[in-house]
Short mmCIF file of N, CA and C in Angstrom, two decimals:
data_model
loop_
_atom_site.label_atom_id
_atom_site.label_comp_id
_atom_site.label_asym_id
_atom_site.label_seq_id
_atom_site.Cartn_x
_atom_site.Cartn_y
_atom_site.Cartn_z
N MET A 13 0.81 -1.18 0.04
CA MET A 13 -0.03 -0.01 0.01
C MET A 13 0.86 1.28 0.06
N LYS A 14 1.88 1.38 0.90
CA LYS A 14 2.80 2.48 1.01
C LYS A 14 3.56 2.65 -0.32
N LYS A 15 4.02 1.52 -0.88
CA LYS A 15 4.62 1.67 -2.13
C LYS A 15 3.95 2.18 -3.21
N MET A 16 2.70 1.80 -3.39
CA MET A 16 1.73 2.32 -4.46
C MET A 16 1.56 3.89 -4.24
N GLU A 17 1.47 4.26 -2.97
CA GLU A 17 1.18 5.71 -2.60
C GLU A 17 2.44 6.53 -3.19
N LYS A 18 3.62 5.95 -2.82
CA LYS A 18 4.83 6.71 -3.29
C LYS A 18 4.97 6.72 -4.88
N ARG A 19 4.58 5.70 -5.47
CA ARG A 19 4.68 5.66 -6.94
C ARG A 19 3.66 6.68 -7.54
N HIS A 20 2.58 6.83 -6.93
CA HIS A 20 1.41 7.76 -7.42
C HIS A 20 1.97 9.25 -7.11
N HIS A 21 2.77 9.39 -6.11
CA HIS A 21 3.32 10.76 -5.75
C HIS A 21 4.36 11.13 -6.78
N ILE A 22 5.16 10.12 -7.08
CA ILE A 22 6.24 10.43 -8.11
C ILE A 22 5.59 10.74 -9.53
N LYS A 23 4.57 9.99 -9.78
CA LYS A 23 3.84 10.26 -11.03
C LYS A 23 3.30 11.67 -11.07
N LEU A 24 2.72 12.12 -9.99
CA LEU A 24 2.17 13.38 -9.79
C LEU A 24 3.27 14.47 -10.01
N VAL A 25 4.31 14.30 -9.37
CA VAL A 25 5.48 15.22 -9.49
C VAL A 25 6.00 15.43 -10.90
N HIS A 26 5.96 14.10 -11.54
CA HIS A 26 6.46 14.21 -12.99
C HIS A 26 5.47 14.97 -13.84
N GLU A 27 4.18 14.74 -13.67
CA GLU A 27 3.15 15.56 -14.37
C GLU A 27 3.26 17.08 -14.04
N VAL A 28 3.57 17.51 -12.85
CA VAL A 28 3.72 18.98 -12.58
C VAL A 28 4.96 19.48 -13.18
N ASN A 29 6.04 18.70 -13.23
CA ASN A 29 7.23 19.12 -13.98
C ASN A 29 7.11 19.37 -15.39
N TYR A 30 6.21 18.40 -15.97
CA TYR A 30 5.87 18.45 -17.43
C TYR A 30 5.07 19.73 -17.66
N PHE A 31 4.09 19.96 -16.82
CA PHE A 31 3.31 21.20 -17.00
C PHE A 31 4.12 22.47 -16.85
N ASN A 32 4.96 22.50 -15.86
CA ASN A 32 5.91 23.69 -15.70
C ASN A 32 6.69 23.97 -16.91
N THR A 33 7.28 22.85 -17.49
CA THR A 33 8.15 22.99 -18.60
C THR A 33 7.32 23.44 -19.87
N PHE A 34 6.16 22.93 -19.97
CA PHE A 34 5.20 23.45 -21.10
C PHE A 34 4.96 24.93 -20.89
N PHE A 35 4.56 25.33 -19.67
CA PHE A 35 4.29 26.68 -19.41
C PHE A 35 5.44 27.56 -19.75
N ALA A 36 6.59 27.20 -19.30
CA ALA A 36 7.84 27.97 -19.50
C ALA A 36 8.09 28.15 -21.03
N VAL A 37 7.97 27.12 -21.81
CA VAL A 37 8.11 27.22 -23.27
C VAL A 37 7.11 28.06 -23.85
N PHE A 38 5.78 27.90 -23.41
CA PHE A 38 4.69 28.70 -23.89
C PHE A 38 4.98 30.23 -23.64
N SER A 39 5.36 30.62 -22.42
CA SER A 39 5.67 32.00 -22.18
C SER A 39 6.77 32.49 -22.96
N LEU A 40 7.76 31.59 -23.23
CA LEU A 40 8.95 32.03 -24.06
C LEU A 40 8.58 32.37 -25.48
N TYR A 41 7.70 31.53 -26.07
CA TYR A 41 7.17 31.90 -27.38
C TYR A 41 6.25 32.98 -27.51
N LYS A 42 5.54 33.19 -26.30
CA LYS A 42 4.64 34.34 -26.29
C LYS A 42 5.30 35.71 -26.41
N ASP A 43 6.45 35.78 -25.94
CA ASP A 43 7.22 37.11 -25.77
C ASP A 43 7.55 37.53 -27.05
#
């Protein structure tokens, strides 16, 4: 159970990092 929670947390962090990268690239092109 604990292992699954940790894996889900890592997946969530990965998704947030992906979104931040996308947002950074988007604002770069917007300028």
